[in-house]
């Protein structure tokens, strides 16, 4: 409780000053990044390029590193944080739409092996209706080396976000210590993306994209999120959000919200980001900063918890409410077959045949 109210107070006080501070910082960092890019080129000869073993550090968490005039190889840590920021801003810039929007997903080794989740994810974009071109805007954030190498083999925009001392490579068991760390790392990372001025759709890789969701987003909302259970009213806070799919606009409200969300992990120790969201969504702080939240209707943004039954309307389908990798892969494959079958039907049959899914089968909670 104390931690929450403290961070609330400091967030309110630092609201404006932190912005100009960040500006100065960004200019400083940009300057440093340009100077360092020369060094980066040398380091690439050292085959560091494909194995950025160093950790990523964010803009605002720590003071800017002192600029090393004669950097030795021992200065890796200071150098690498800037190199990472440079790599990230490059990946985002290359992938962004003209209105500075990117699609982001995270990947670890377990989901990156051939014929696993990431392949089904990319396939959904290719067989979806006019979703293929959205792949140009997708950045895959790799949590470990193997995921990064696989990304480079199958996709154009990859970024390596490796956290020292944490092993994200295996199938992180739901609610295990590493799983929680990985989830929270994601929230902190997404805040950085917002601070860099990019709007994003964050999507878990087990969300299949069948149609372009952008026309369906509410352009006035700051934070839009898919649901495990949707109660029928888009701004009803009682809706049960699912953190695996959301669209967030970059502005002061969303940045403050992500900071608050991340800091709330200390208030609710041991909880998953989604559980914490379910608690803080009612908080006065969110009302105070004026964040507009919209919950996305499962009729369009469905999942195994609450399927989007009508194939004429579905935009995305998430393999949520599913335990076990094999069950997930099994049901996702059937889902993609169902979609292909639907797409092959003549238009009049698409409309009249009430096509729906044969899933969930093995997935169920
Ligand atoms: C696919 O998208 C096009 C263009 O938006 C639309 O005309 C067509 O009806 C869509 N097909 C399906 C099956 O949704
Ligand atoms: C941003 O770009 C996407 C993809 O090009 C588009 O669908 C969307 O409508 C744009 N949003 C705004 C606010 O212009
Ligand atoms: C935040 O608000 C300030 C003015 O209060 C504005 O100058 C700045 O552009 C805003 N930042 C974002 C990311 O919207
Ligand atoms: C579509 O579903 C409705 C209600 O489930 C049913 O009454 C109707 O006969 C179905 N139409 C077709 C063409 O299967």
PDB file of C-alpha atoms and ligand atoms in Angstrom, residues 15-16 19 22-23 194-195 197 250-255, ligand 3:
ATOM      1  CA  UNK A  15       4.778  14.316 -14.564  1.00  0.00           C
ATOM      2  CA  UNK A  16       6.003  17.410 -16.363  1.00  0.00           C
ATOM      3  CA  UNK A  19       9.308  14.901 -19.754  1.00  0.00           C
ATOM      4  CA  UNK A  22      13.731  12.754 -20.816  1.00  0.00           C
ATOM      5  CA  UNK A  23      14.009  15.024 -23.837  1.00  0.00           C
ATOM      6  CA  UNK A 194       5.947   4.058 -25.963  1.00  0.00           C
ATOM      7  CA  UNK A 195       8.598   6.480 -24.719  1.00  0.00           C
ATOM      8  CA  UNK A 197       7.112   7.521 -29.594  1.00  0.00           C
ATOM      9  CA  UNK A 250       2.024   6.464 -27.437  1.00  0.00           C
ATOM     10  CA  UNK A 251       1.176   9.488 -25.311  1.00  0.00           C
ATOM     11  CA  UNK A 252       1.768  10.781 -21.806  1.00  0.00           C
ATOM     12  CA  UNK A 253      -1.215   8.894 -20.436  1.00  0.00           C
ATOM     13  CA  UNK A 254      -0.151   5.519 -21.784  1.00  0.00           C
ATOM     14  CA  UNK A 255       3.457   6.048 -20.639  1.00  0.00           C
TER      15      UNK A 255
HETATM   16  C1  LIG B   3       3.375  14.939 -23.218  1.00  0.00           C
HETATM   17  O1  LIG B   3       2.851  16.229 -22.912  1.00  0.00           O
HETATM   18  C2  LIG B   3       3.680  17.325 -23.292  1.00  0.00           C
HETATM   19  C3  LIG B   3       2.986  18.592 -22.867  1.00  0.00           C
HETATM   20  O2  LIG B   3       2.351  18.431 -21.661  1.00  0.00           O
HETATM   21  C4  LIG B   3       3.929  17.312 -24.789  1.00  0.00           C
HETATM   22  O3  LIG B   3       4.797  18.357 -25.131  1.00  0.00           O
HETATM   23  C5  LIG B   3       4.535  15.982 -25.190  1.00  0.00           C
HETATM   24  O4  LIG B   3       4.653  15.929 -26.590  1.00  0.00           O
HETATM   25  C6  LIG B   3       3.664  14.819 -24.711  1.00  0.00           C
HETATM   26  N1  LIG B   3       4.312  13.581 -25.005  1.00  0.00           N
HETATM   27  C7  LIG B   3       3.706  12.599 -25.661  1.00  0.00           C
HETATM   28  C8  LIG B   3       4.498  11.374 -25.879  1.00  0.00           C
HETATM   29  O5  LIG B   3       2.560  12.674 -26.055  1.00  0.00           O
END
